[in-house]
PDB file of C-alpha atoms in Angstrom:
ATOM      1  CA  UNK A   1     119.450  90.705 137.084  1.00  0.00           C
ATOM      2  CA  UNK A   2     121.105  88.474 139.248  1.00  0.00           C
ATOM      3  CA  UNK A   3     119.885  86.826 141.754  1.00  0.00           C
ATOM      4  CA  UNK A   4     119.639  87.741 145.324  1.00  0.00           C
ATOM      5  CA  UNK A   5     122.100  86.041 147.742  1.00  0.00           C
ATOM      6  CA  UNK A   6     121.121  83.688 150.287  1.00  0.00           C
ATOM      7  CA  UNK A   7     122.370  80.895 152.477  1.00  0.00           C
ATOM      8  CA  UNK A   8     121.340  77.383 150.578  1.00  0.00           C
ATOM      9  CA  UNK A   9     120.604  75.866 153.681  1.00  0.00           C
ATOM     10  CA  UNK A  10     119.809  76.323 157.248  1.00  0.00           C
ATOM     11  CA  UNK A  11     118.602  74.332 160.172  1.00  0.00           C
ATOM     12  CA  UNK A  12     117.516  74.584 163.913  1.00  0.00           C
ATOM     13  CA  UNK A  13     115.948  72.361 166.060  1.00  0.00           C
ATOM     14  CA  UNK A  14     112.037  72.567 167.113  1.00  0.00           C
ATOM     15  CA  UNK A  15     111.488  75.669 169.695  1.00  0.00           C
ATOM     16  CA  UNK A  16     114.430  77.692 168.194  1.00  0.00           C
ATOM     17  CA  UNK A  17     115.201  80.560 166.110  1.00  0.00           C
ATOM     18  CA  UNK A  18     116.736  81.014 162.877  1.00  0.00           C
ATOM     19  CA  UNK A  19     117.251  83.902 160.630  1.00  0.00           C
ATOM     20  CA  UNK A  20     118.024  83.459 156.675  1.00  0.00           C
ATOM     21  CA  UNK A  21     119.649  86.092 155.139  1.00  0.00           C
ATOM     22  CA  UNK A  22     118.810  88.241 151.520  1.00  0.00           C
ATOM     23  CA  UNK A  23     121.506  90.140 150.346  1.00  0.00           C
ATOM     24  CA  UNK A  24     121.545  92.362 146.982  1.00  0.00           C
ATOM     25  CA  UNK A  25     122.779  95.923 145.480  1.00  0.00           C
ATOM     26  CA  UNK A  26     121.449  99.070 146.154  1.00  0.00           C
ATOM     27  CA  UNK A  27     119.613  98.930 143.238  1.00  0.00           C
ATOM     28  CA  UNK A  28     117.169  96.644 144.962  1.00  0.00           C
ATOM     29  CA  UNK A  29     117.264  95.593 148.463  1.00  0.00           C
ATOM     30  CA  UNK A  30     119.005  98.365 149.395  1.00  0.00           C
ATOM     31  CA  UNK A  31     116.795 101.001 147.866  1.00  0.00           C
ATOM     32  CA  UNK A  32     113.878 100.165 148.459  1.00  0.00           C
ATOM     33  CA  UNK A  33     111.269  98.854 150.712  1.00  0.00           C
ATOM     34  CA  UNK A  34     109.582  96.557 148.770  1.00  0.00           C
ATOM     35  CA  UNK A  35     111.522  92.836 150.038  1.00  0.00           C
ATOM     36  CA  UNK A  36     108.995  90.156 150.493  1.00  0.00           C
ATOM     37  CA  UNK A  37     109.397  86.619 151.770  1.00  0.00           C
ATOM     38  CA  UNK A  38     107.724  83.322 150.295  1.00  0.00           C
ATOM     39  CA  UNK A  39     107.640  79.678 151.998  1.00  0.00           C
ATOM     40  CA  UNK A  40     107.159  76.485 149.375  1.00  0.00           C
ATOM     41  CA  UNK A  41     106.558  73.542 150.324  1.00  0.00           C
ATOM     42  CA  UNK A  42     107.800  70.418 148.406  1.00  0.00           C
ATOM     43  CA  UNK A  43     104.983  70.640 145.018  1.00  0.00           C
ATOM     44  CA  UNK A  44     102.884  73.424 146.092  1.00  0.00           C
ATOM     45  CA  UNK A  45     102.871  76.771 145.015  1.00  0.00           C
ATOM     46  CA  UNK A  46     104.891  79.656 147.186  1.00  0.00           C
ATOM     47  CA  UNK A  47     103.250  81.654 150.019  1.00  0.00           C
ATOM     48  CA  UNK A  48     103.706  84.874 150.874  1.00  0.00           C
ATOM     49  CA  UNK A  49     104.894  85.123 154.887  1.00  0.00           C
ATOM     50  CA  UNK A  50     106.087  89.101 154.720  1.00  0.00           C
ATOM     51  CA  UNK A  51     105.593  91.717 152.645  1.00  0.00           C
ATOM     52  CA  UNK A  52     107.587  95.256 152.381  1.00  0.00           C
ATOM     53  CA  UNK A  53     110.444  93.841 154.745  1.00  0.00           C
ATOM     54  CA  UNK A  54     108.543  93.666 157.526  1.00  0.00           C
ATOM     55  CA  UNK A  55     104.849  93.306 157.255  1.00  0.00           C
ATOM     56  CA  UNK A  56     103.256  90.172 157.746  1.00  0.00           C
ATOM     57  CA  UNK A  57      99.963  89.152 155.816  1.00  0.00           C
ATOM     58  CA  UNK A  58      97.042  88.064 157.640  1.00  0.00           C
ATOM     59  CA  UNK A  59      96.815  84.373 158.726  1.00  0.00           C
ATOM     60  CA  UNK A  60     100.365  83.965 158.740  1.00  0.00           C
ATOM     61  CA  UNK A  61     101.761  83.216 162.089  1.00  0.00           C
ATOM     62  CA  UNK A  62     103.984  86.088 164.560  1.00  0.00           C
ATOM     63  CA  UNK A  63     106.480  83.704 164.931  1.00  0.00           C
ATOM     64  CA  UNK A  64     107.509  84.917 161.260  1.00  0.00           C
ATOM     65  CA  UNK A  65     109.212  88.248 161.250  1.00  0.00           C
ATOM     66  CA  UNK A  66     111.377  90.620 158.715  1.00  0.00           C
ATOM     67  CA  UNK A  67     113.558  93.383 158.986  1.00  0.00           C
ATOM     68  CA  UNK A  68     116.191  95.005 155.891  1.00  0.00           C
ATOM     69  CA  UNK A  69     119.566  96.531 157.387  1.00  0.00           C
ATOM     70  CA  UNK A  70     121.575  98.892 154.213  1.00  0.00           C
ATOM     71  CA  UNK A  71     121.585  95.831 151.385  1.00  0.00           C
ATOM     72  CA  UNK A  72     121.132  92.909 153.408  1.00  0.00           C
ATOM     73  CA  UNK A  73     116.786  91.519 154.350  1.00  0.00           C
ATOM     74  CA  UNK A  74     116.371  89.201 156.981  1.00  0.00           C
ATOM     75  CA  UNK A  75     113.799  86.588 157.667  1.00  0.00           C
ATOM     76  CA  UNK A  76     113.703  85.352 161.465  1.00  0.00           C
ATOM     77  CA  UNK A  77     111.656  82.423 162.440  1.00  0.00           C
ATOM     78  CA  UNK A  78     111.010  81.963 166.267  1.00  0.00           C
ATOM     79  CA  UNK A  79     109.771  78.553 167.833  1.00  0.00           C
ATOM     80  CA  UNK A  80     110.507  76.679 165.101  1.00  0.00           C
ATOM     81  CA  UNK A  81     107.722  74.192 164.357  1.00  0.00           C
ATOM     82  CA  UNK A  82     108.403  70.745 162.120  1.00  0.00           C
ATOM     83  CA  UNK A  83     105.908  72.600 159.761  1.00  0.00           C
ATOM     84  CA  UNK A  84     108.107  75.351 159.292  1.00  0.00           C
ATOM     85  CA  UNK A  85     110.500  72.882 157.199  1.00  0.00           C
ATOM     86  CA  UNK A  86     110.441  74.399 153.660  1.00  0.00           C
ATOM     87  CA  UNK A  87     112.145  76.578 151.349  1.00  0.00           C
ATOM     88  CA  UNK A  88     112.310  80.162 151.489  1.00  0.00           C
ATOM     89  CA  UNK A  89     112.395  82.980 149.040  1.00  0.00           C
ATOM     90  CA  UNK A  90     112.993  86.585 149.088  1.00  0.00           C
ATOM     91  CA  UNK A  91     112.188  88.849 146.649  1.00  0.00           C
ATOM     92  CA  UNK A  92     112.701  92.305 145.906  1.00  0.00           C
ATOM     93  CA  UNK A  93     111.477  95.492 143.378  1.00  0.00           C
ATOM     94  CA  UNK A  94     113.989  96.592 141.290  1.00  0.00           C
ATOM     95  CA  UNK A  95     113.204  98.758 138.301  1.00  0.00           C
ATOM     96  CA  UNK A  96     109.660  98.043 137.203  1.00  0.00           C
ATOM     97  CA  UNK A  97     110.861  94.485 137.617  1.00  0.00           C
ATOM     98  CA  UNK A  98     111.584  91.560 140.562  1.00  0.00           C
ATOM     99  CA  UNK A  99     114.172  89.469 141.284  1.00  0.00           C
ATOM    100  CA  UNK A 100     114.417  86.712 143.544  1.00  0.00           C
ATOM    101  CA  UNK A 101     116.762  84.943 145.757  1.00  0.00           C
ATOM    102  CA  UNK A 102     118.390  81.457 145.541  1.00  0.00           C
ATOM    103  CA  UNK A 103     116.292  80.009 148.404  1.00  0.00           C
ATOM    104  CA  UNK A 104     117.070  78.474 151.218  1.00  0.00           C
ATOM    105  CA  UNK A 105     116.382  74.950 152.721  1.00  0.00           C
ATOM    106  CA  UNK A 106     115.120  75.134 156.348  1.00  0.00           C
ATOM    107  CA  UNK A 107     115.509  72.045 157.662  1.00  0.00           C
ATOM    108  CA  UNK A 108     113.834  71.593 161.492  1.00  0.00           C
ATOM    109  CA  UNK A 109     116.295  68.718 163.368  1.00  0.00           C
TER     110      UNK A 109
ATOM    111  CA  UNK B   1      87.868  84.198 147.315  1.00  0.00           C
ATOM    112  CA  UNK B   2      90.388  85.102 145.350  1.00  0.00           C
ATOM    113  CA  UNK B   3      91.650  81.844 142.886  1.00  0.00           C
ATOM    114  CA  UNK B   4      94.053  81.817 139.842  1.00  0.00           C
ATOM    115  CA  UNK B   5      93.695  78.657 137.933  1.00  0.00           C
ATOM    116  CA  UNK B   6      96.134  77.928 135.697  1.00  0.00           C
ATOM    117  CA  UNK B   7      95.778  75.071 132.343  1.00  0.00           C
ATOM    118  CA  UNK B   8      97.256  71.867 132.454  1.00  0.00           C
ATOM    119  CA  UNK B   9     100.549  70.206 132.080  1.00  0.00           C
ATOM    120  CA  UNK B  10     102.194  70.391 128.316  1.00  0.00           C
ATOM    121  CA  UNK B  11     104.852  68.523 126.957  1.00  0.00           C
ATOM    122  CA  UNK B  12     106.401  69.797 124.107  1.00  0.00           C
ATOM    123  CA  UNK B  13     109.162  69.654 121.698  1.00  0.00           C
ATOM    124  CA  UNK B  14     112.253  71.684 121.272  1.00  0.00           C
ATOM    125  CA  UNK B  15     111.445  74.408 118.919  1.00  0.00           C
ATOM    126  CA  UNK B  16     108.000  74.792 119.744  1.00  0.00           C
ATOM    127  CA  UNK B  17     106.003  77.106 121.743  1.00  0.00           C
ATOM    128  CA  UNK B  18     103.770  76.941 124.554  1.00  0.00           C
ATOM    129  CA  UNK B  19     100.997  79.107 125.869  1.00  0.00           C
ATOM    130  CA  UNK B  20      99.749  78.613 129.641  1.00  0.00           C
ATOM    131  CA  UNK B  21      96.660  80.326 130.661  1.00  0.00           C
ATOM    132  CA  UNK B  22      95.661  81.439 134.143  1.00  0.00           C
ATOM    133  CA  UNK B  23      91.793  82.489 134.924  1.00  0.00           C
ATOM    134  CA  UNK B  24      91.238  84.939 137.504  1.00  0.00           C
ATOM    135  CA  UNK B  25      88.090  85.064 139.768  1.00  0.00           C
ATOM    136  CA  UNK B  26      87.112  86.827 142.911  1.00  0.00           C
ATOM    137  CA  UNK B  27      88.237  90.036 142.194  1.00  0.00           C
ATOM    138  CA  UNK B  28      88.043  92.548 139.579  1.00  0.00           C
ATOM    139  CA  UNK B  29      90.903  90.905 137.006  1.00  0.00           C
ATOM    140  CA  UNK B  30      92.015  94.384 135.408  1.00  0.00           C
ATOM    141  CA  UNK B  31      93.027  96.140 139.172  1.00  0.00           C
ATOM    142  CA  UNK B  32      95.964  94.321 139.799  1.00  0.00           C
ATOM    143  CA  UNK B  33      98.884  93.238 137.605  1.00  0.00           C
ATOM    144  CA  UNK B  34     100.229  90.151 137.108  1.00  0.00           C
ATOM    145  CA  UNK B  35     103.657  88.349 137.480  1.00  0.00           C
ATOM    146  CA  UNK B  36     104.776  85.091 135.638  1.00  0.00           C
ATOM    147  CA  UNK B  37     107.604  82.821 137.547  1.00  0.00           C
ATOM    148  CA  UNK B  38     108.990  79.626 136.517  1.00  0.00           C
ATOM    149  CA  UNK B  39     110.813  76.871 138.765  1.00  0.00           C
ATOM    150  CA  UNK B  40     112.919  74.552 136.995  1.00  0.00           C
ATOM    151  CA  UNK B  41     113.255  71.346 138.536  1.00  0.00           C
ATOM    152  CA  UNK B  42     114.506  71.571 141.933  1.00  0.00           C
ATOM    153  CA  UNK B  43     115.811  75.105 141.269  1.00  0.00           C
ATOM    154  CA  UNK B  44     114.907  78.212 142.683  1.00  0.00           C
ATOM    155  CA  UNK B  45     112.385  80.895 141.742  1.00  0.00           C
ATOM    156  CA  UNK B  46     112.629  82.656 138.393  1.00  0.00           C
ATOM    157  CA  UNK B  47     110.688  85.939 137.658  1.00  0.00           C
ATOM    158  CA  UNK B  48     109.543  85.910 133.766  1.00  0.00           C
ATOM    159  CA  UNK B  49     107.925  89.322 133.499  1.00  0.00           C
ATOM    160  CA  UNK B  50     104.594  91.096 134.425  1.00  0.00           C
ATOM    161  CA  UNK B  51     100.938  92.365 132.368  1.00  0.00           C
ATOM    162  CA  UNK B  52      98.908  95.167 133.149  1.00  0.00           C
ATOM    163  CA  UNK B  53      95.373  93.566 132.673  1.00  0.00           C
ATOM    164  CA  UNK B  54      94.264  97.061 132.323  1.00  0.00           C
ATOM    165  CA  UNK B  55      96.480  98.046 129.363  1.00  0.00           C
ATOM    166  CA  UNK B  56      97.996  94.989 128.437  1.00  0.00           C
ATOM    167  CA  UNK B  57     100.762  96.839 129.101  1.00  0.00           C
ATOM    168  CA  UNK B  58     104.177  94.452 129.773  1.00  0.00           C
ATOM    169  CA  UNK B  59     107.238  93.846 131.106  1.00  0.00           C
ATOM    170  CA  UNK B  60     109.531  91.230 130.757  1.00  0.00           C
ATOM    171  CA  UNK B  61     112.970  90.207 132.174  1.00  0.00           C
ATOM    172  CA  UNK B  62     115.900  90.541 129.940  1.00  0.00           C
ATOM    173  CA  UNK B  63     116.592  86.594 129.799  1.00  0.00           C
ATOM    174  CA  UNK B  64     112.715  86.718 127.811  1.00  0.00           C
ATOM    175  CA  UNK B  65     112.785  89.483 125.428  1.00  0.00           C
ATOM    176  CA  UNK B  66     111.920  88.366 122.267  1.00  0.00           C
ATOM    177  CA  UNK B  67     110.806  84.934 123.191  1.00  0.00           C
ATOM    178  CA  UNK B  68     108.197  85.698 125.589  1.00  0.00           C
ATOM    179  CA  UNK B  69     104.612  86.956 125.044  1.00  0.00           C
ATOM    180  CA  UNK B  70     102.289  88.065 127.915  1.00  0.00           C
ATOM    181  CA  UNK B  71      98.876  88.888 127.199  1.00  0.00           C
ATOM    182  CA  UNK B  72      95.171  89.198 128.702  1.00  0.00           C
ATOM    183  CA  UNK B  73      91.426  88.397 127.823  1.00  0.00           C
ATOM    184  CA  UNK B  74      89.073  90.707 129.935  1.00  0.00           C
ATOM    185  CA  UNK B  75      86.248  89.384 128.729  1.00  0.00           C
ATOM    186  CA  UNK B  76      87.007  86.080 130.334  1.00  0.00           C
ATOM    187  CA  UNK B  77      89.872  87.441 133.287  1.00  0.00           C
ATOM    188  CA  UNK B  78      92.481  85.121 131.852  1.00  0.00           C
ATOM    189  CA  UNK B  79      96.157  86.062 131.623  1.00  0.00           C
ATOM    190  CA  UNK B  80      98.093  83.954 128.931  1.00  0.00           C
ATOM    191  CA  UNK B  81     101.857  83.385 128.862  1.00  0.00           C
ATOM    192  CA  UNK B  82     103.741  82.511 125.628  1.00  0.00           C
ATOM    193  CA  UNK B  83     106.844  81.238 124.814  1.00  0.00           C
ATOM    194  CA  UNK B  84     108.712  80.125 121.915  1.00  0.00           C
ATOM    195  CA  UNK B  85     111.792  78.547 120.462  1.00  0.00           C
ATOM    196  CA  UNK B  86     111.411  76.300 123.400  1.00  0.00           C
ATOM    197  CA  UNK B  87     114.442  74.386 124.414  1.00  0.00           C
ATOM    198  CA  UNK B  88     114.990  71.590 127.249  1.00  0.00           C
ATOM    199  CA  UNK B  89     115.918  74.121 129.785  1.00  0.00           C
ATOM    200  CA  UNK B  90     112.712  75.944 129.818  1.00  0.00           C
ATOM    201  CA  UNK B  91     111.060  73.011 131.666  1.00  0.00           C
ATOM    202  CA  UNK B  92     109.864  74.221 134.499  1.00  0.00           C
ATOM    203  CA  UNK B  93     106.538  74.916 136.587  1.00  0.00           C
ATOM    204  CA  UNK B  94     105.131  78.087 135.258  1.00  0.00           C
ATOM    205  CA  UNK B  95     103.247  79.980 137.954  1.00  0.00           C
ATOM    206  CA  UNK B  96     101.352  83.032 137.710  1.00  0.00           C
ATOM    207  CA  UNK B  97     101.034  85.523 140.137  1.00  0.00           C
ATOM    208  CA  UNK B  98      98.790  88.523 141.508  1.00  0.00           C
ATOM    209  CA  UNK B  99     100.551  91.466 142.286  1.00  0.00           C
ATOM    210  CA  UNK B 100      99.149  93.034 145.715  1.00  0.00           C
ATOM    211  CA  UNK B 101      97.560  96.254 145.045  1.00  0.00           C
ATOM    212  CA  UNK B 102      99.453  98.012 147.952  1.00  0.00           C
ATOM    213  CA  UNK B 103     102.741  96.648 147.026  1.00  0.00           C
ATOM    214  CA  UNK B 104     105.413  95.136 144.713  1.00  0.00           C
ATOM    215  CA  UNK B 105     104.292  91.372 146.018  1.00  0.00           C
ATOM    216  CA  UNK B 106     102.343  88.649 144.769  1.00  0.00           C
ATOM    217  CA  UNK B 107      99.700  87.658 147.213  1.00  0.00           C
ATOM    218  CA  UNK B 108      97.988  85.042 145.080  1.00  0.00           C
ATOM    219  CA  UNK B 109      99.024  82.305 143.034  1.00  0.00           C
ATOM    220  CA  UNK B 110      98.537  79.769 140.555  1.00  0.00           C
ATOM    221  CA  UNK B 111      98.527  76.221 140.996  1.00  0.00           C
ATOM    222  CA  UNK B 112     101.689  75.994 138.692  1.00  0.00           C
ATOM    223  CA  UNK B 113     101.638  74.461 135.066  1.00  0.00           C
ATOM    224  CA  UNK B 114     104.318  71.836 134.465  1.00  0.00           C
ATOM    225  CA  UNK B 115     105.930  72.270 130.500  1.00  0.00           C
ATOM    226  CA  UNK B 116     107.628  69.610 129.760  1.00  0.00           C
ATOM    227  CA  UNK B 117     110.574  70.111 126.765  1.00  0.00           C
ATOM    228  CA  UNK B 118     111.526  67.067 125.545  1.00  0.00           C
ATOM    229  CA  UNK B 119     112.192  65.374 121.770  1.00  0.00           C
TER     230      UNK B 119
END
């Protein structure tokens, strides 16, 4: 399967909000509500931030939210903080397998 | 607490095989699927496949079919990923990641195992 499409980079200032998009075909993002988002700091394993499009695991700040419209899912981070600077990956279920986005590097200015 | 502890870094020559282990603790190993995901240096995450530790059933990404084998040993709560015919572009960090019981997402990840393929 082809990777889901994410912007290569986004940036924002502390306190601002940013949104990262994740686009795929109807066979994955558009076809299921099984989109998840992962945060990865350099040299670390990915960390689950959002699952099933818009659910937050316990312990994840409510500054992180997810949504989906058609074939595009989005991750929004409000009240940007320095520690949010990381790579973010979306992922979707598709036909008993998984596909990831190419990743988005978030820079907090 | 749930932990996935992977084996240490490996250096292999092109054409060789590598077997990475992932020891699970803190939960019932056979109740949760396990994904294997890799990440080449400076690149994104790439899904390789999953194993059902209960049945041993597997599903591999098309890219790796014929070259990857995922197995498990339920007696020691350990999953394995073996990759054959290694090439330089297989150099990557390999992760195991538990699939949640309530949806198709990974709630716990191993620390990663760096596999370097070099002559």
